[in-house]
Amino acid sequence: TEIYTLSLHDALPISLPVEVVTYLEEIQGEKVQSDELGQTVIEANEKWDDRENTGLEYQEAKDEFAKFIEDAEQFVQTVSEPGPPNTFANLVTSHDELKVLANLIYEDTKELLEGLTSSDTGERRAAALDSFNTNLALFQQKVEETIASATSS
């Protein structure tokens, strides 16, 4: 059996300019990257919540949280550049929204570490995780909407 993976490029209408197709493939890749970041954050939080069974030490948790903050910072840079062709105003507007959401995701990861180190009983970290999950879902939804809008003409 031969397996063929259909790329976004193969599925898009022929009438789209190549630079638009390239941009849509780029944001599809960023959506995958956001999924991976989300998994990392969830796993780190679950390991900390279950530290009695995982044996996770506080410093190890701090290191894991610091690592996903670095990943989120890299994610912001990836989302920021190069962006869509400037001649497509609706894509530029959508991309600006994606950049705002990527920055909110980054801020949420920093707040997760603040929540880990705070003296409360986990409320601050829980609130940051809720915000992270919301912003991540909004980012992914915006990518899907942008691709759908660009390819429905």
Coordinates of C-alpha atoms in Angstrom, one line a residue:
T1 CA 0.0 0.0 0.0
E2 CA 1.4 3.4 -1.0
I3 CA 0.7 6.3 1.4
Y4 CA 0.4 9.7 -0.1
T5 CA 0.1 12.8 2.2
L6 CA -1.9 15.5 0.6
S7 CA -0.3 18.9 1.4
L8 CA -2.2 22.1 1.9
H9 CA -0.7 23.2 -1.4
D10 CA -2.3 20.3 -3.3
A11 CA -5.7 21.0 -1.8
L12 CA -5.9 24.8 -2.5
P13 CA -7.6 26.3 -5.5
I14 CA -5.3 26.9 -8.5
S15 CA -6.4 30.5 -8.7
L16 CA -4.5 31.5 -5.5
P17 CA -1.2 33.3 -6.0
V18 CA 1.8 31.3 -4.9
E19 CA 2.7 33.7 -2.1
V20 CA -0.7 33.3 -0.6
V21 CA -0.4 29.5 -0.8
T22 CA 3.0 29.8 0.9
Y23 CA 1.6 31.9 3.6
L24 CA -1.3 29.6 4.3
E25 CA 1.1 26.6 4.5
E26 CA 3.2 28.7 6.9
I27 CA 0.3 29.4 9.3
Q28 CA -0.9 25.7 9.0
G29 CA 2.6 24.8 10.3
E30 CA 2.3 27.4 13.1
K31 CA -1.0 25.7 14.1
V32 CA 0.9 22.4 14.4
Q33 CA 3.6 24.2 16.4
S34 CA 0.9 25.6 18.7
D35 CA -0.5 22.1 19.3
E36 CA 3.0 20.9 20.3
L37 CA 3.4 23.9 22.7
G38 CA 0.0 23.2 24.2
Q39 CA 1.0 19.6 24.8
T40 CA 4.2 20.6 26.5
V41 CA 2.5 23.0 28.8
I42 CA -0.3 20.6 29.7
E43 CA 2.2 17.8 30.4
A44 CA 4.4 20.0 32.6
N45 CA 1.4 21.2 34.6
E46 CA 0.0 17.6 35.0
K47 CA 3.4 16.4 36.2
W48 CA 3.5 19.1 38.8
D49 CA -0.1 18.5 39.9
D50 CA 0.8 14.8 40.3
R51 CA 4.2 15.4 41.8
E52 CA 3.5 13.0 44.7
N53 CA 3.4 10.2 42.1
T54 CA 5.9 11.6 39.5
G55 CA 8.5 12.6 42.1
L56 CA 8.9 15.9 40.3
E57 CA 11.0 18.3 42.3
Y58 CA 10.2 22.0 42.5
Q59 CA 13.4 23.0 40.7
E60 CA 12.7 20.5 37.9
A61 CA 9.2 21.9 37.5
K62 CA 10.6 25.5 37.4
D63 CA 13.1 24.4 34.7
E64 CA 10.3 22.7 32.6
F65 CA 8.2 25.9 32.9
A66 CA 11.1 28.1 31.9
K67 CA 11.7 25.8 28.9
F68 CA 8.2 26.2 27.6
I69 CA 8.5 30.0 28.1
E70 CA 11.5 29.9 25.7
D71 CA 9.4 27.7 23.3
A72 CA 6.6 30.3 23.5
E73 CA 9.0 33.1 22.9
Q74 CA 10.3 31.3 19.8
F75 CA 6.7 30.7 18.7
V76 CA 6.0 34.5 18.8
Q77 CA 9.0 35.1 16.5
T78 CA 7.9 32.3 14.1
V79 CA 4.3 33.7 13.9
S80 CA 5.6 37.3 13.5
E81 CA 7.7 36.7 10.3
P82 CA 7.5 36.7 7.4
G83 CA 3.7 37.1 7.4
P84 CA 1.3 37.4 4.4
P85 CA 1.8 39.4 1.2
N86 CA 1.0 43.0 2.0
T87 CA -1.3 43.2 -1.1
F88 CA -3.9 41.0 0.7
A89 CA -5.4 43.3 3.3
N90 CA -7.7 40.6 4.8
L91 CA -4.7 38.3 5.3
V92 CA -2.7 41.1 6.9
T93 CA -5.5 41.8 9.3
S94 CA -5.9 38.1 10.2
H95 CA -2.1 37.9 10.7
D96 CA -2.1 40.8 13.1
E97 CA -4.7 39.0 15.1
L98 CA -2.5 35.8 15.1
K99 CA 0.4 37.9 16.3
V100 CA -1.7 39.3 19.2
L101 CA -2.8 35.8 20.2
A102 CA 0.7 34.5 20.0
N103 CA 1.9 37.2 22.4
L104 CA -1.0 36.5 24.8
I105 CA 0.1 32.8 24.7
Y106 CA 3.6 33.8 25.6
E107 CA 2.4 36.1 28.4
D108 CA 0.3 33.2 29.7
T109 CA 3.4 30.9 29.8
K110 CA 5.2 33.5 31.9
E111 CA 2.2 33.8 34.2
L112 CA 2.2 30.0 34.6
L113 CA 5.7 30.2 36.0
E114 CA 4.7 33.1 38.3
G115 CA 1.8 30.9 39.4
L116 CA 4.1 28.0 40.1
T117 CA 6.3 30.2 42.3
S118 CA 3.5 32.1 44.0
S119 CA 2.5 31.3 47.6
D120 CA -1.1 30.6 46.8
T121 CA -2.4 27.0 46.6
G122 CA -2.4 26.9 42.8
E123 CA -5.2 29.3 41.9
R124 CA -2.9 31.7 40.0
R125 CA -1.4 28.9 37.9
A126 CA -4.8 27.5 37.3
A127 CA -6.1 30.8 36.0
A128 CA -3.0 31.2 33.8
L129 CA -3.5 27.7 32.4
D130 CA -7.2 28.5 31.6
S131 CA -6.1 31.7 29.8
F132 CA -3.4 29.8 28.0
N133 CA -5.8 27.1 26.8
T134 CA -8.3 29.8 25.7
N135 CA -5.8 31.8 23.8
L136 CA -4.3 28.7 22.2
A137 CA -7.8 27.6 21.0
L138 CA -8.5 31.1 19.6
F139 CA -5.1 31.0 17.8
Q140 CA -5.9 27.6 16.2
Q141 CA -9.5 28.7 15.3
K142 CA -8.1 31.9 13.7
V143 CA -5.7 29.9 11.6
E144 CA -8.6 27.6 10.4
E145 CA -10.8 30.6 9.7
T146 CA -8.0 32.4 7.7
I147 CA -7.3 29.3 5.6
A148 CA -11.0 28.7 5.0
S149 CA -11.6 32.3 4.1
A150 CA -8.7 32.5 1.7
T151 CA -9.6 29.2 0.0
S152 CA -13.4 29.7 -0.3
S153 CA -13.4 32.2 -3.1

